Amino acid sequence: MRAAVLPGQALRDASTLRRQATASWCQAHDHAPEAMATAAKAAGRCLRTIRRWCEAALAGAIAPKVPGRRREAVAREVRKGLFLTLVTLGARTSEQTLRGLYPQVPFSYLRAMKKRVKRAQASHAALMRGHLTWQRPRRVWAMDFTEPKATLTDGCNRLLRVQDLGSGAVLAIVPTINERAEAVLDLLPRLFTIHDPPLVLKSDNGKAFLANAVQELLAAHGVTHMPSPVYRPQYNGSCERSGGHDKYRIEAMATAAGHPGLWTPKDIGKAVGVANDVMRPWGAKAPTRGDVFTATPRIGAEERQAFQETYALLLAYEEMRYAAACGRTIPRRKMDALRRRAIKHALVLRGYLTIRGGPVSTPFPAGLEDSNS
């Protein structure tokens, strides 16, 4: 592999290629006078220049040249060590650091290996990410605190947002003072009364969501809480991303009302109405998010009990597998990961969630697919 071509050199090489192409075309026509004249007219050059190009091509004097010396071959062991180093330290490691570890490797090869590792990591991340599709509205909700991009009334500085994942309908956006459990305890009972409790409620690891009072409220209504992993806000990415769209709509309503940069409860209510009753993510002739949410039947007692039994069985299965593999007490964070995996598999088995791509799932207990289909 040769060194990179500079812009000026690229222009010179392009000119050389044009001369080669012109000379080859003339040679293909046996350097006939008519062909030489046609080539001169097409190239915008005089006939004498075209003859000189043809003579140079026959002598082998026209060839694009790339500056720099050839890169020396790198031993297989060194290549393998460099690759493992980049995987361990990360593809963003500076070339100076790599050159200090591998002084015999040229800078051009270090740059090429960094690009190769970046592409490999990007492909692996895309493979592991997977694409989730929520099949049934009302079954899974997501809640999140978000920081507004403007001033709120009554001294509030946060927005508590609750969304249905199956339909995308925004159930509530409430201004709050800081991220407190009291705001969650005030909003959720009202939503449970209006829409009935969901089967699963997703959130991040905020203290307001993990408070004992909130957990007791969810347990009393038969709601399974699914917190995100630590430092992984993208696990609740659907709610995070939709929150940005809602903030854009709120600002648009505030601007239309004549007070940009100041969000009132009226502006927030209008933005929620637009998200639910105007937006049509499935097409111009498809129903709105609010129509899809309203038309979906509510959750019955038998459906809730069936999901909880499936989740309990899968959680016991995950705990059994961990105990058989490690033979020790399950740490708290590992237990949270097992709960998330059991909830995800229960949603898949009950038909509430489909996952396209992503890593290979843990095998289910024998016969569970048939008993819960």
Coordinates of C-alpha atoms in Angstrom, one line a residue:
M1 CA 0.0 0.0 0.0
R2 CA 1.4 3.4 -0.9
A3 CA 1.1 6.7 0.9
A4 CA -1.9 8.9 0.6
V5 CA -2.2 11.0 -2.6
L6 CA -2.2 14.8 -2.1
P7 CA -4.9 16.9 -3.8
G8 CA -2.3 18.5 -6.2
Q9 CA -0.9 15.1 -7.0
A10 CA -4.4 13.8 -7.6
L11 CA -5.0 16.5 -10.2
R12 CA -1.7 15.7 -11.9
D13 CA -2.6 12.0 -12.0
A14 CA -6.0 12.8 -13.5
S15 CA -4.3 14.8 -16.2
T16 CA -2.0 11.9 -16.9
L17 CA -4.9 9.5 -17.1
R18 CA -6.6 11.8 -19.7
R19 CA -3.4 11.8 -21.8
Q20 CA -3.3 8.0 -21.5
A21 CA -6.9 7.6 -22.6
T22 CA -6.4 10.0 -25.6
A23 CA -3.3 8.1 -26.7
S24 CA -5.0 4.7 -26.3
W25 CA -8.0 5.9 -28.4
C26 CA -5.7 7.2 -31.2
Q27 CA -3.8 3.9 -31.1
A28 CA -7.0 1.9 -31.4
H29 CA -7.7 3.9 -34.6
D30 CA -4.2 3.2 -36.0
H31 CA -3.3 6.9 -35.5
A32 CA -5.3 7.9 -38.5
P33 CA -5.3 11.6 -39.3
E34 CA -9.0 11.8 -38.9
A35 CA -8.8 10.1 -35.5
M36 CA -6.0 12.4 -34.4
A37 CA -8.0 15.5 -35.4
T38 CA -11.1 14.2 -33.6
A39 CA -9.0 13.6 -30.4
A40 CA -7.4 17.0 -30.6
K41 CA -10.8 18.6 -30.9
A42 CA -12.2 16.6 -28.0
A43 CA -9.3 17.3 -25.7
G44 CA -9.1 20.9 -26.7
R45 CA -5.4 20.6 -27.7
C46 CA -3.6 21.2 -30.9
L47 CA -2.7 18.3 -33.3
R48 CA 1.0 18.5 -32.4
T49 CA 0.2 18.0 -28.7
I50 CA -1.8 14.8 -29.5
R51 CA 1.1 13.4 -31.6
R52 CA 3.4 14.1 -28.7
W53 CA 1.1 12.2 -26.3
C54 CA 0.9 9.3 -28.6
E55 CA 4.7 9.1 -29.0
A56 CA 5.1 9.3 -25.2
A57 CA 2.5 6.6 -24.7
L58 CA 4.3 4.3 -27.1
A59 CA 7.6 4.9 -25.3
G60 CA 5.9 4.1 -21.9
A61 CA 6.6 7.6 -20.6
I62 CA 3.0 8.3 -19.5
A63 CA 2.2 6.8 -16.1
P64 CA 0.7 8.3 -12.9
K65 CA 3.1 8.5 -10.1
V66 CA 2.2 8.3 -6.4
P67 CA 4.5 10.1 -4.0
G68 CA 6.1 8.4 -1.1
R69 CA 8.0 5.2 -0.6
R70 CA 6.4 1.8 -0.4
R71 CA 5.3 0.7 3.0
E72 CA 7.4 -2.1 4.4
A73 CA 5.7 -5.4 5.3
V74 CA 4.7 -5.9 8.9
A75 CA 5.2 -9.3 10.5
R76 CA 2.2 -11.4 11.3
E77 CA 2.9 -11.5 15.1
V78 CA 3.2 -7.7 15.1
R79 CA -0.1 -7.2 13.2
K80 CA -1.9 -9.5 15.6
G81 CA -0.4 -7.7 18.7
L82 CA -1.4 -4.3 17.2
F83 CA -4.9 -5.5 16.5
L84 CA -5.4 -6.8 20.1
T85 CA -3.9 -3.6 21.5
L86 CA -6.4 -1.5 19.5
V87 CA -9.3 -3.8 20.7
T88 CA -8.2 -3.4 24.3
L89 CA -7.3 0.3 24.4
G90 CA -9.9 1.4 21.8
A91 CA -9.8 2.5 18.2
R92 CA -9.4 6.1 19.3
T93 CA -6.0 5.5 20.7
S94 CA -3.6 8.1 19.2
E95 CA -1.0 7.1 16.6
Q96 CA 1.8 8.5 18.9
T97 CA 0.8 6.1 21.6
L98 CA 0.7 3.2 19.2
R99 CA 4.0 4.2 17.7
G100 CA 5.5 4.2 21.2
L101 CA 4.3 0.6 21.6
Y102 CA 5.2 -0.5 18.1
P103 CA 8.1 1.7 16.9
Q104 CA 8.8 -0.6 13.9
V105 CA 5.3 -0.1 12.4
P106 CA 4.9 2.8 9.9
F107 CA 2.4 5.5 10.7
S108 CA 0.4 4.7 7.5
Y109 CA -0.1 1.1 8.7
L110 CA -1.2 2.3 12.2
R111 CA -3.8 4.6 10.6
A112 CA -5.0 1.8 8.3
M113 CA -5.3 -0.6 11.3
K114 CA -7.2 2.0 13.3
K115 CA -9.8 2.4 10.5
R116 CA -10.1 -1.4 10.2
V117 CA -10.8 -1.8 13.9
K118 CA -13.3 1.1 13.9
R119 CA -15.2 -0.6 11.0
A120 CA -15.2 -3.9 12.8
Q121 CA -16.5 -2.4 16.0
A122 CA -19.2 -0.5 14.2
S123 CA -20.4 -3.6 12.5
H124 CA -20.4 -5.6 15.7
A125 CA -22.3 -2.8 17.5
A126 CA -24.9 -2.8 14.8
L127 CA -25.2 -6.6 15.0
M128 CA -25.6 -6.6 18.7
R129 CA -28.0 -3.6 18.8
G130 CA -31.1 -5.3 17.4
H131 CA -34.4 -3.7 16.4
L132 CA -37.3 -3.8 18.8
T133 CA -40.9 -3.7 17.7
W134 CA -43.6 -3.3 20.3
Q135 CA -46.7 -5.2 19.0
R136 CA -49.4 -4.4 21.5
P137 CA -50.3 -0.9 22.9
R138 CA -51.2 -0.4 26.5
R139 CA -48.9 -3.3 27.6
V140 CA -45.6 -1.5 28.1
W141 CA -45.0 2.1 29.2
A142 CA -41.8 4.1 29.6
M143 CA -41.2 7.1 31.9
D144 CA -38.4 9.5 32.1
F145 CA -37.4 12.8 33.5
T146 CA -36.1 15.3 30.9
E147 CA -34.5 18.7 31.2
P148 CA -36.4 21.4 29.3
K149 CA -34.6 23.7 26.9
A150 CA -36.5 26.7 28.2
T151 CA -38.0 28.2 31.4
L152 CA -41.0 26.5 33.0
T153 CA -43.6 28.2 35.1
D154 CA -44.0 27.8 38.9
G155 CA -40.3 27.3 39.4
C156 CA -40.2 23.9 37.8
N157 CA -37.0 22.7 36.1
R158 CA -37.8 19.2 34.9
L159 CA -40.5 17.4 32.8
L160 CA -41.8 14.0 33.8
R161 CA -42.9 12.2 30.7
V162 CA -44.9 8.9 30.3
Q163 CA -45.3 7.2 26.9
D164 CA -47.0 4.0 25.6
L165 CA -44.4 2.1 23.6
G166 CA -46.8 0.0 21.5
S167 CA -48.6 3.0 20.0
G168 CA -46.1 5.8 20.7
A169 CA -48.9 7.8 22.4
V170 CA -47.8 10.4 25.0
L171 CA -49.8 9.7 28.1
A172 CA -48.6 12.7 30.1
I173 CA -45.9 15.4 30.3
V174 CA -45.9 17.1 33.7
P175 CA -43.6 19.9 34.9
T176 CA -41.9 19.1 38.2
I177 CA -39.3 20.6 40.6
N178 CA -36.2 18.4 40.4
E179 CA -36.5 14.6 40.0
R180 CA -38.5 13.6 43.0
A181 CA -40.4 10.4 43.8
E182 CA -43.4 12.6 44.9
A183 CA -44.0 13.6 41.3
V184 CA -44.0 10.0 40.2
L185 CA -46.4 9.0 43.0
D186 CA -48.7 11.8 42.1
L187 CA -48.8 11.1 38.3
L188 CA -48.9 7.3 38.1
P189 CA -52.1 6.6 40.1
R190 CA -53.9 9.1 37.9
L191 CA -52.7 7.4 34.8
F192 CA -53.6 4.0 36.2
T193 CA -57.1 5.2 36.9
I194 CA -57.6 6.6 33.4
H195 CA -55.8 4.0 31.3
D196 CA -55.4 0.9 33.6
P197 CA -51.9 -0.1 34.7
P198 CA -49.5 -1.6 32.1
L199 CA -47.8 -4.9 32.4
V200 CA -44.3 -3.5 32.3
L201 CA -43.0 0.0 33.1
K202 CA -39.6 1.0 31.8
S203 CA -37.4 3.7 33.3
D204 CA -33.8 4.7 34.0
N205 CA -32.0 4.2 37.3
G206 CA -33.1 7.5 38.8
K207 CA -33.7 7.6 42.5
A208 CA -37.2 8.8 42.0
F209 CA -38.1 5.6 40.1
L210 CA -36.2 3.2 42.4
A211 CA -37.8 4.7 45.6
N212 CA -39.5 2.2 47.9
A213 CA -42.8 4.0 47.7
V214 CA -42.8 3.8 43.9
Q215 CA -41.9 0.1 43.9
E216 CA -44.7 -0.6 46.3
L217 CA -47.1 1.3 44.1
L218 CA -46.1 -0.7 41.1
A219 CA -46.3 -4.0 42.9
A220 CA -49.8 -3.1 44.3
H221 CA -51.1 -2.6 40.7
G222 CA -49.3 -5.7 39.3
V223 CA -46.8 -3.7 37.2
T224 CA -43.4 -5.1 36.6
H225 CA -40.7 -2.5 36.8
M226 CA -37.9 -2.7 34.2
P227 CA -35.1 -0.2 35.0
S228 CA -32.3 0.4 32.5
P229 CA -28.7 -0.8 33.2
V230 CA -26.4 1.5 35.1
Y231 CA -25.0 4.3 32.8
R232 CA -27.1 3.0 29.8
P233 CA -29.7 5.7 29.0
Q234 CA -30.0 4.3 25.5
Y235 CA -31.7 1.2 27.0
N236 CA -34.7 3.5 27.3
G237 CA -33.9 5.1 24.0
S238 CA -37.4 5.2 22.6
C239 CA -38.6 7.4 25.4
E240 CA -35.4 9.5 25.3
R241 CA -35.7 10.1 21.6
S242 CA -39.4 10.9 21.6
G243 CA -38.8 13.3 24.5
G244 CA -36.7 15.4 22.2
H245 CA -39.5 15.6 19.6
D246 CA -41.9 16.7 22.3
K247 CA -39.7 19.5 23.5
Y248 CA -39.5 20.7 19.9
R249 CA -43.3 20.8 19.7
I250 CA -43.6 22.6 23.0
E251 CA -41.2 25.3 21.9
A252 CA -43.2 25.7 18.7
M253 CA -46.4 26.1 20.7
A254 CA -44.8 28.6 23.0
T255 CA -43.5 30.6 20.0
A256 CA -46.9 30.6 18.4
A257 CA -48.4 31.9 21.7
G258 CA -46.0 34.8 21.7
H259 CA -43.7 33.8 24.5
P260 CA -40.8 31.7 23.1
G261 CA -38.4 30.3 25.7
L262 CA -41.2 30.1 28.3
W263 CA -43.2 26.9 28.5
T264 CA -46.6 27.0 30.2
P265 CA -48.8 24.0 31.0
K266 CA -51.1 25.1 28.2
D267 CA -48.2 24.8 25.7
I268 CA -47.3 21.4 27.0
G269 CA -50.9 20.2 26.7
K270 CA -51.1 21.4 23.1
A271 CA -47.9 19.6 22.2
V272 CA -49.3 16.4 23.7
G273 CA -52.4 16.8 21.7
V274 CA -50.4 17.2 18.5
A275 CA -48.3 14.2 19.2
N276 CA -51.3 12.0 19.8
D277 CA -54.0 13.4 17.5
V278 CA -52.1 14.8 14.5
M279 CA -48.9 12.7 14.0
R280 CA -49.4 9.7 11.8
P281 CA -46.1 7.6 11.9
W282 CA -47.6 4.7 9.9
G283 CA -48.8 6.8 6.9
A284 CA -51.1 9.5 5.8
K285 CA -54.1 7.2 5.7
A286 CA -53.2 5.3 8.9
P287 CA -54.7 6.1 12.3
T288 CA -53.0 8.5 14.7
R289 CA -51.1 7.3 17.8
G290 CA -54.0 8.3 20.0
D291 CA -56.5 6.3 17.8
V292 CA -54.3 3.2 18.0
F293 CA -54.0 3.5 21.8
T294 CA -57.7 4.1 22.3
A295 CA -58.8 1.2 20.0
T296 CA -56.6 -1.4 21.8
P297 CA -58.5 -3.5 24.4
R298 CA -57.5 -2.9 28.0
I299 CA -55.5 -5.5 30.0
G300 CA -57.6 -8.1 31.7
A301 CA -56.9 -9.9 35.0
E302 CA -56.2 -13.2 33.2
E303 CA -53.7 -11.6 30.8
R304 CA -51.9 -9.9 33.6
Q305 CA -51.7 -13.1 35.6
A306 CA -50.4 -15.1 32.6
F307 CA -47.6 -12.6 32.0
Q308 CA -46.6 -12.6 35.6
E309 CA -46.5 -16.4 35.7
T310 CA -44.3 -16.4 32.6
Y311 CA -42.0 -13.8 34.0
A312 CA -41.7 -15.7 37.3
L313 CA -40.8 -18.9 35.5
L314 CA -38.2 -17.3 33.3
L315 CA -36.6 -15.5 36.2
A316 CA -36.4 -18.7 38.2
Y317 CA -34.8 -20.3 35.1
E318 CA -32.2 -17.5 34.8
E319 CA -31.4 -17.8 38.5
M320 CA -30.9 -21.6 38.2
R321 CA -28.6 -21.2 35.2
Y322 CA -26.5 -18.6 37.0
A323 CA -26.3 -20.8 40.2
A324 CA -25.3 -23.8 38.1
A325 CA -22.6 -21.8 36.3
C326 CA -21.2 -19.8 39.2
G327 CA -22.3 -21.6 42.4
R328 CA -22.5 -18.4 44.5
T329 CA -24.9 -15.7 45.7
I330 CA -26.1 -13.5 42.8
P331 CA -24.8 -9.9 43.1
R332 CA -27.4 -7.1 43.0
R333 CA -26.4 -5.8 39.6
K334 CA -26.3 -9.3 38.1
M335 CA -29.8 -9.9 39.6
D336 CA -31.1 -6.8 37.9
A337 CA -29.6 -8.0 34.6
L338 CA -31.4 -11.4 35.1
R339 CA -34.7 -9.6 35.7
R340 CA -34.3 -7.6 32.6
R341 CA -33.5 -10.7 30.5
A342 CA -36.5 -12.5 32.0
I343 CA -38.8 -9.6 31.3
K344 CA -37.6 -9.3 27.7
H345 CA -38.1 -13.0 27.1
A346 CA -41.5 -13.0 28.7
L347 CA -42.6 -10.1 26.4
V348 CA -41.3 -12.0 23.4
L349 CA -43.1 -15.2 24.4
R350 CA -46.4 -13.5 25.1
G351 CA -46.3 -11.8 21.7
Y352 CA -45.8 -8.2 23.0
L353 CA -42.3 -7.7 21.5
T354 CA -40.4 -8.9 18.5
I355 CA -36.6 -8.5 18.2
R356 CA -35.0 -8.4 14.7
G357 CA -31.2 -8.9 14.8
G358 CA -29.2 -8.5 17.9
P359 CA -27.4 -11.3 19.9
V360 CA -28.7 -14.8 20.1
S361 CA -31.1 -15.1 23.0
T362 CA -30.8 -17.5 25.9
P363 CA -32.7 -20.7 25.3
F364 CA -36.1 -20.9 27.0
P365 CA -37.0 -23.8 29.3
A366 CA -38.3 -26.8 27.5
G367 CA -42.0 -26.6 26.7
L368 CA -42.4 -23.0 27.7
E369 CA -43.1 -21.8 24.1
D370 CA -46.0 -24.2 23.8
S371 CA -47.5 -23.5 27.2
N372 CA -47.5 -19.7 26.7
S373 CA -48.3 -19.4 23.0

